[in-house]
mmCIF file of C-alpha atoms in Angstrom:
data_model
loop_
_atom_site.group_PDB
_atom_site.id
_atom_site.type_symbol
_atom_site.label_atom_id
_atom_site.label_comp_id
_atom_site.label_asym_id
_atom_site.label_seq_id
_atom_site.Cartn_x
_atom_site.Cartn_y
_atom_site.Cartn_z
ATOM 1 C CA MET A 246 55.207 -75.627 -20.065
ATOM 2 C CA SER A 247 55.166 -74.074 -16.658
ATOM 3 C CA LEU A 248 54.426 -70.576 -17.925
ATOM 4 C CA PHE A 249 50.836 -71.671 -18.436
ATOM 5 C CA ARG A 250 50.686 -72.749 -14.806
ATOM 6 C CA ILE A 251 51.478 -69.222 -13.709
ATOM 7 C CA PHE A 252 48.070 -68.121 -14.923
ATOM 8 C CA ASP A 253 46.448 -70.622 -12.550
ATOM 9 C CA ILE A 254 48.690 -69.616 -9.675
ATOM 10 C CA ALA A 255 48.354 -65.860 -10.112
ATOM 11 C CA GLY A 256 44.626 -66.304 -10.783
ATOM 12 C CA SER A 257 44.189 -68.191 -7.526
ATOM 13 C CA GLY A 258 46.062 -65.412 -5.746
ATOM 14 C CA MET A 259 43.827 -62.780 -7.317
ATOM 15 C CA SER A 260 40.642 -64.592 -6.417
ATOM 16 C CA ALA A 261 41.827 -65.139 -2.828
ATOM 17 C CA GLN A 262 42.756 -61.489 -2.446
ATOM 18 C CA SER A 263 39.491 -60.307 -3.947
ATOM 19 C CA LEU A 264 37.587 -62.498 -1.505
ATOM 20 C CA ARG A 265 39.604 -60.959 1.294
ATOM 21 C CA LEU A 266 38.738 -57.518 -0.068
ATOM 22 C CA ASN A 267 35.099 -58.607 -0.165
ATOM 23 C CA ALA A 268 35.179 -59.630 3.479
ATOM 24 C CA THR A 269 36.818 -56.330 4.378
ATOM 25 C CA ALA A 270 34.137 -54.400 2.495
ATOM 26 C CA SER A 271 31.448 -56.352 4.300
ATOM 27 C CA ASN A 272 33.109 -55.681 7.656
ATOM 28 C CA ILE A 273 33.431 -51.959 7.032
ATOM 29 C CA ALA A 274 29.889 -51.693 5.704
ATOM 30 C CA ASN A 275 28.554 -53.423 8.812
ATOM 31 C CA ALA A 276 30.803 -51.631 11.284
ATOM 32 C CA GLU A 277 27.828 -49.749 12.752
ATOM 33 C CA SER A 278 25.100 -52.375 12.354
ATOM 34 C CA VAL A 279 23.511 -52.334 15.789
ATOM 35 C CA SER A 280 21.572 -55.195 17.221
ATOM 36 C CA SER A 281 19.556 -55.879 20.333
ATOM 37 C CA SER A 282 21.137 -59.211 21.230
ATOM 38 C CA ILE A 283 24.668 -60.571 21.391
ATOM 39 C CA ASP A 284 23.851 -63.548 19.174
ATOM 40 C CA LYS A 285 22.443 -61.531 16.303
ATOM 41 C CA THR A 286 25.213 -58.966 16.142
ATOM 42 C CA TYR A 287 27.465 -58.945 13.101
ATOM 43 C CA ARG A 288 31.016 -60.123 13.771
ATOM 44 C CA ALA A 289 34.115 -59.242 11.760
ATOM 45 C CA ARG A 290 34.909 -61.903 9.179
ATOM 46 C CA HIS A 291 38.335 -62.882 7.972
ATOM 47 C CA PRO A 292 39.354 -65.449 5.356
ATOM 48 C CA ILE A 293 41.916 -68.158 6.114
ATOM 49 C CA PHE A 294 44.465 -68.644 3.345
ATOM 50 C CA ALA A 295 46.126 -71.956 2.614
ATOM 51 C CA THR A 296 48.502 -73.155 -0.088
ATOM 52 C CA VAL A 297 46.993 -75.465 -2.702
ATOM 53 C CA MET A 298 48.932 -78.641 -2.080
ATOM 54 C CA ASN A 299 47.244 -81.517 -3.868
ATOM 55 C CA GLU A 300 47.060 -80.042 -7.327
ATOM 56 C CA PHE A 301 50.549 -78.672 -7.747
ATOM 57 C CA GLN A 302 52.726 -79.834 -4.940
ATOM 58 C CA PHE A 303 53.322 -83.453 -5.681
ATOM 59 C CA ASP A 304 53.481 -83.516 -9.444
ATOM 60 C CA GLU A 305 56.704 -84.335 -11.189
ATOM 61 C CA GLU A 306 57.429 -80.769 -12.088
ATOM 62 C CA GLY A 307 57.671 -78.864 -8.965
ATOM 63 C CA ALA A 308 57.106 -77.717 -5.504
ATOM 64 C CA THR A 309 54.721 -74.833 -5.202
ATOM 65 C CA GLY A 310 51.190 -73.935 -6.073
ATOM 66 C CA GLY A 311 48.494 -71.383 -5.779
ATOM 67 C CA VAL A 312 46.505 -70.210 -2.818
ATOM 68 C CA GLN A 313 43.010 -71.086 -1.729
ATOM 69 C CA ILE A 314 40.533 -69.864 0.851
ATOM 70 C CA GLN A 315 40.120 -72.563 3.451
ATOM 71 C CA GLY A 316 37.264 -70.869 5.192
ATOM 72 C CA ILE A 317 35.999 -67.675 6.684
ATOM 73 C CA VAL A 318 36.138 -67.265 10.438
ATOM 74 C CA GLU A 319 34.244 -64.772 12.560
ATOM 75 C CA SER A 320 36.278 -62.751 14.988
ATOM 76 C CA GLN A 321 35.846 -63.795 18.621
ATOM 77 C CA ALA A 322 36.746 -60.374 19.993
ATOM 78 C CA PRO A 323 34.196 -59.014 22.475
ATOM 79 C CA LEU A 324 31.354 -56.909 21.063
ATOM 80 C CA HIS A 325 30.949 -53.292 21.983
ATOM 81 C CA GLN A 326 27.871 -52.709 24.083
ATOM 82 C CA GLU A 327 26.468 -49.299 24.755
ATOM 83 C CA TYR A 328 23.827 -48.096 27.138
ATOM 84 C CA GLN A 329 21.255 -46.307 24.957
ATOM 85 C CA PRO A 330 17.791 -46.822 26.464
ATOM 86 C CA ASP A 331 16.192 -44.455 23.904
ATOM 87 C CA HIS A 332 17.465 -46.510 20.982
ATOM 88 C CA PRO A 333 14.684 -48.446 19.183
ATOM 89 C CA MET A 334 16.920 -51.551 19.094
ATOM 90 C CA ALA A 335 17.771 -51.460 22.813
ATOM 91 C CA ASP A 336 17.115 -54.619 24.851
ATOM 92 C CA GLU A 337 15.264 -54.722 28.208
ATOM 93 C CA GLN A 338 18.302 -53.441 30.079
ATOM 94 C CA GLY A 339 18.673 -50.564 27.615
ATOM 95 C CA TYR A 340 21.784 -51.859 25.847
ATOM 96 C CA VAL A 341 22.523 -52.002 22.119
ATOM 97 C CA TYR A 342 25.339 -54.116 20.676
ATOM 98 C CA PHE A 343 27.829 -52.990 18.057
ATOM 99 C CA PRO A 344 29.950 -55.348 15.907
ATOM 100 C CA ASN A 345 33.544 -56.059 16.916
ATOM 101 C CA VAL A 346 34.842 -54.572 13.655
ATOM 102 C CA SER A 347 38.046 -52.602 14.035
ATOM 103 C CA ILE A 348 38.039 -50.003 11.268
ATOM 104 C CA VAL A 349 41.781 -49.405 11.532
ATOM 105 C CA GLU A 350 42.500 -53.111 11.191
ATOM 106 C CA GLU A 351 40.129 -53.375 8.242
ATOM 107 C CA MET A 352 41.737 -50.437 6.443
ATOM 108 C CA ALA A 353 45.172 -52.022 6.882
ATOM 109 C CA ASN A 354 43.751 -55.303 5.619
ATOM 110 C CA MET A 355 42.214 -53.562 2.624
ATOM 111 C CA ILE A 356 45.500 -51.949 1.598
ATOM 112 C CA ALA A 357 47.411 -55.212 2.056
ATOM 113 C CA ALA A 358 44.843 -57.118 -0.001
ATOM 114 C CA SER A 359 44.852 -54.619 -2.850
ATOM 115 C CA ARG A 360 48.671 -54.534 -2.938
ATOM 116 C CA SER A 361 48.822 -58.335 -3.056
ATOM 117 C CA TYR A 362 46.182 -58.340 -5.789
ATOM 118 C CA GLN A 363 48.279 -55.874 -7.790
ATOM 119 C CA SER A 364 51.423 -57.963 -7.477
ATOM 120 C CA ASN A 365 49.523 -61.020 -8.720
ATOM 121 C CA VAL A 366 48.236 -59.011 -11.680
ATOM 122 C CA GLU A 367 51.788 -57.939 -12.452
ATOM 123 C CA VAL A 368 52.986 -61.520 -12.339
ATOM 124 C CA MET A 369 50.253 -62.500 -14.756
ATOM 125 C CA ASN A 370 51.048 -59.627 -17.113
ATOM 126 C CA ALA A 371 54.757 -60.414 -17.080
ATOM 127 C CA SER A 372 54.206 -64.078 -17.837
ATOM 128 C CA LYS A 373 51.736 -63.173 -20.561
ATOM 129 C CA GLN A 374 54.436 -61.060 -22.197
ATOM 130 C CA MET A 375 56.918 -63.921 -21.834
ATOM 131 C CA LEU A 376 54.473 -66.296 -23.489
ATOM 132 C CA ILE A 377 53.661 -63.925 -26.333
ATOM 133 C CA HIS A 378 57.341 -63.424 -27.036
ATOM 134 C CA THR A 379 57.876 -67.171 -26.945
ATOM 135 C CA LEU A 380 55.093 -67.674 -29.462
ATOM 136 C CA ASN A 381 56.756 -65.149 -31.737
ATOM 137 C CA LEU A 382 60.050 -67.012 -31.554
ATOM 138 C CA GLY A 383 61.753 -67.315 -34.902
ATOM 139 C CA GLN A 384 59.361 -65.075 -36.807
ATOM 140 C CA MET B 271 76.826 -79.234 -37.109
ATOM 141 C CA LYS B 272 73.864 -80.835 -35.446
ATOM 142 C CA LEU B 273 70.765 -78.743 -35.422
ATOM 143 C CA ASP B 274 70.123 -79.774 -31.820
ATOM 144 C CA ASP B 275 73.335 -78.081 -30.796
ATOM 145 C CA ALA B 276 72.615 -74.954 -32.795
ATOM 146 C CA PHE B 277 70.609 -73.379 -30.018
ATOM 147 C CA GLY B 278 73.126 -74.154 -27.329
ATOM 148 C CA ILE B 279 72.266 -73.454 -23.759
ATOM 149 C CA HIS B 280 69.249 -71.292 -24.460
ATOM 150 C CA GLY B 281 66.575 -73.929 -24.870
ATOM 151 C CA GLN B 282 67.354 -75.387 -21.472
ATOM 152 C CA ALA B 283 67.751 -71.946 -19.968
ATOM 153 C CA LEU B 284 64.247 -71.049 -21.177
ATOM 154 C CA MET B 285 62.751 -74.167 -19.617
ATOM 155 C CA LEU B 286 64.489 -73.481 -16.353
ATOM 156 C CA ARG B 287 63.534 -69.804 -16.378
ATOM 157 C CA SER B 288 59.883 -70.694 -16.837
ATOM 158 C CA GLU B 289 60.103 -73.208 -13.963
ATOM 159 C CA ARG B 290 61.611 -70.544 -11.751
ATOM 160 C CA ALA B 291 58.930 -68.062 -12.814
ATOM 161 C CA ARG B 292 56.330 -70.573 -11.689
ATOM 162 C CA LEU B 293 57.953 -70.983 -8.288
ATOM 163 C CA LEU B 294 58.202 -67.229 -7.793
ATOM 164 C CA ALA B 295 54.593 -66.752 -8.894
ATOM 165 C CA GLY B 296 53.595 -69.295 -6.254
ATOM 166 C CA ASN B 297 55.537 -67.335 -3.650
ATOM 167 C CA LEU B 298 53.797 -64.103 -4.612
ATOM 168 C CA ALA B 299 50.361 -65.743 -4.629
ATOM 169 C CA ASN B 300 51.043 -67.045 -1.117
ATOM 170 C CA ALA B 301 52.382 -63.745 0.207
ATOM 171 C CA ASP B 302 49.641 -63.700 2.859
ATOM 172 C CA THR B 303 49.314 -67.411 3.600
ATOM 173 C CA PRO B 304 50.223 -68.178 7.209
ATOM 174 C CA GLY B 305 53.057 -70.676 7.549
ATOM 175 C CA TYR B 306 53.982 -70.644 3.851
ATOM 176 C CA LYS B 307 57.701 -71.020 3.214
ATOM 177 C CA ALA B 308 59.050 -69.230 0.146
ATOM 178 C CA VAL B 309 60.935 -71.441 -2.304
ATOM 179 C CA ASP B 310 63.419 -70.828 -5.084
ATOM 180 C CA ILE B 311 66.051 -72.670 -7.070
ATOM 181 C CA ASP B 312 69.744 -71.992 -7.481
ATOM 182 C CA PHE B 313 69.494 -71.208 -11.183
ATOM 183 C CA ASP B 314 73.191 -71.489 -12.029
ATOM 184 C CA ARG B 315 73.613 -74.811 -10.273
ATOM 185 C CA VAL B 316 70.496 -76.434 -11.744
ATOM 186 C CA LEU B 317 71.407 -75.232 -15.234
ATOM 187 C CA GLN B 318 74.932 -76.561 -14.813
ATOM 188 C CA ASN B 319 73.517 -79.901 -13.663
ATOM 189 C CA ALA B 320 71.206 -79.988 -16.662
ATOM 190 C CA LEU B 321 74.099 -79.256 -18.995
ATOM 191 C CA ASP B 322 76.215 -81.966 -17.391
ATOM 192 C CA GLY B 323 73.339 -84.357 -17.898
ATOM 193 C CA LYS B 324 73.106 -85.038 -14.175
ATOM 194 C CA THR B 325 69.353 -84.623 -14.058
ATOM 195 C CA ALA B 326 68.663 -86.718 -17.135
ATOM 196 C CA LEU B 327 67.876 -90.392 -16.695
ATOM 197 C CA ARG B 328 70.543 -92.602 -18.127
ATOM 198 C CA ILE B 329 69.485 -95.439 -20.400
ATOM 199 C CA THR B 330 71.226 -98.547 -19.106
ATOM 200 C CA HIS B 331 68.874 -101.233 -20.353
ATOM 201 C CA ALA B 332 67.346 -102.005 -23.721
ATOM 202 C CA ALA B 333 63.840 -101.901 -22.254
ATOM 203 C CA HIS B 334 64.280 -98.373 -20.875
ATOM 204 C CA ILE B 335 62.341 -95.647 -22.583
ATOM 205 C CA VAL B 336 63.581 -92.116 -23.002
ATOM 206 C CA ALA B 337 62.112 -89.822 -20.393
ATOM 207 C CA GLY B 338 61.094 -86.266 -21.132
ATOM 208 C CA SER B 339 63.646 -83.545 -20.694
ATOM 209 C CA GLY B 340 62.445 -82.676 -17.226
ATOM 210 C CA PHE B 341 64.702 -80.715 -14.977
ATOM 211 C CA GLY B 342 63.737 -82.407 -11.788
ATOM 212 C CA VAL B 343 63.323 -78.973 -10.266
ATOM 213 C CA GLY B 344 61.355 -80.513 -7.420
ATOM 214 C CA ALA B 345 64.463 -82.028 -5.897
ATOM 215 C CA GLU B 346 66.420 -78.825 -6.378
ATOM 216 C CA THR B 347 63.876 -76.567 -4.732
ATOM 217 C CA LEU B 348 65.312 -74.734 -1.759
ATOM 218 C CA TYR B 349 63.619 -72.746 0.959
ATOM 219 C CA ARG B 350 64.494 -69.111 1.226
ATOM 220 C CA VAL B 351 66.156 -67.807 4.354
ATOM 221 C CA PRO B 352 64.020 -64.836 5.397
ATOM 222 C CA TYR B 353 65.612 -61.503 6.183
ATOM 223 C CA GLN B 354 62.848 -60.690 8.609
ATOM 224 C CA PRO B 355 60.934 -63.481 10.315
ATOM 225 C CA SER B 356 57.222 -62.864 10.634
ATOM 226 C CA ILE B 357 55.039 -64.031 13.455
ATOM 227 C CA ASP B 358 52.681 -66.127 11.286
ATOM 228 C CA GLY B 359 55.554 -68.233 9.917
ATOM 229 C CA ASN B 360 55.332 -66.837 6.389
ATOM 230 C CA THR B 361 58.738 -66.232 4.794
ATOM 231 C CA VAL B 362 57.647 -64.419 1.608
ATOM 232 C CA ASP B 363 59.271 -61.025 1.170
ATOM 233 C CA THR B 364 57.061 -59.544 -1.565
ATOM 234 C CA GLN B 365 59.585 -56.940 -2.702
ATOM 235 C CA MET B 366 62.369 -59.485 -2.990
ATOM 236 C CA GLU B 367 60.138 -61.913 -4.848
ATOM 237 C CA GLN B 368 59.046 -59.215 -7.270
ATOM 238 C CA ALA B 369 62.657 -58.272 -7.909
ATOM 239 C CA ALA B 370 63.583 -61.914 -8.476
ATOM 240 C CA PHE B 371 60.589 -62.386 -10.778
ATOM 241 C CA ALA B 372 61.509 -59.320 -12.838
ATOM 242 C CA GLN B 373 65.122 -60.451 -13.070
ATOM 243 C CA ASN B 374 64.032 -63.915 -14.107
ATOM 244 C CA ALA B 375 61.654 -62.520 -16.738
ATOM 245 C CA LEU B 376 64.487 -60.405 -18.153
ATOM 246 C CA GLY B 377 66.729 -63.447 -18.303
ATOM 247 C CA TYR B 378 63.958 -65.274 -20.153
ATOM 248 C CA GLU B 379 63.641 -62.437 -22.656
ATOM 249 C CA ALA B 380 67.400 -62.372 -23.105
ATOM 250 C CA SER B 381 67.448 -66.083 -23.910
ATOM 251 C CA LEU B 382 64.584 -65.537 -26.338
ATOM 252 C CA ARG B 383 66.512 -62.781 -28.051
ATOM 253 C CA PHE B 384 69.592 -64.964 -28.384
ATOM 254 C CA LEU B 385 67.446 -67.735 -29.836
ATOM 255 C CA ASN B 386 65.774 -65.352 -32.257
ATOM 256 C CA SER B 387 69.062 -64.063 -33.596
ATOM 257 C CA ARG B 388 70.397 -67.602 -33.866
ATOM 258 C CA ILE B 389 67.309 -68.633 -35.829
ATOM 259 C CA SER B 390 67.522 -65.686 -38.179
ATOM 260 C CA GLY B 391 71.204 -66.417 -38.671
ATOM 261 C CA LEU B 392 70.433 -70.014 -39.540
ATOM 262 C CA ILE B 393 67.667 -68.982 -41.933
ATOM 263 C CA GLN B 394 70.042 -66.587 -43.618
ATOM 264 C CA ALA B 395 72.592 -69.371 -43.985
ATOM 265 C CA ILE B 396 69.978 -71.761 -45.378
ATOM 266 C CA ARG B 397 68.734 -69.284 -47.928
ATOM 267 C CA GLY B 398 72.275 -68.328 -48.861
ATOM 268 C CA GLU B 399 71.411 -64.666 -49.055
#
């Protein structure tokens, strides 16, 4: 019965989107985390989504599956550096380093993630209703 | 009257509807996956094939065993043609998929309702009330 599969698929979508939301929260929270060296500065993190192939794709029933997080990559955009010699975290040249988090991008990401999460929840609710009605068949 | 035939098209329609729901749920779950291609089935055609017995395996030898009533949806799965191509290669249009999912769920409920009334009709006939 493929209706049961929908719970796995929508669940995988929800968990992927919530991880994306997590990464966004972490990025926004650390948007102003200064550091005194380039290496130690926080960098924006983004998850990489991929379709789950092995579990669903090649079975006899069908062609599509859920989604999984393949990994989390750090953004390679240049860091912001500011000349603030009075800052306690400043290096010898008087520079502090700010993360390469783009707040605008993160806000857009956040909205997209929460919308996708909602649509997965709706899918799950709808298929739950379908299943309940099927179980009540003939009563 | 054979009891198998009593439910007509609706049993197969339900199976096919739930398969389609699964495909559409996969599309919605992968709405943000780069390179994912949205899939769907041509419901009318697959149902017609199922009714014609085209997807069922024919028994042509005494040693053959009866296969399950699978629809073979895998072979019938088609890729959607996107209205708006996106730069990451994803062809899921969330709004369209949601609309298709809702329509499919309604079709499922409709089949269920038909089945329910058929069952209550049969029960009434059996009881002779």
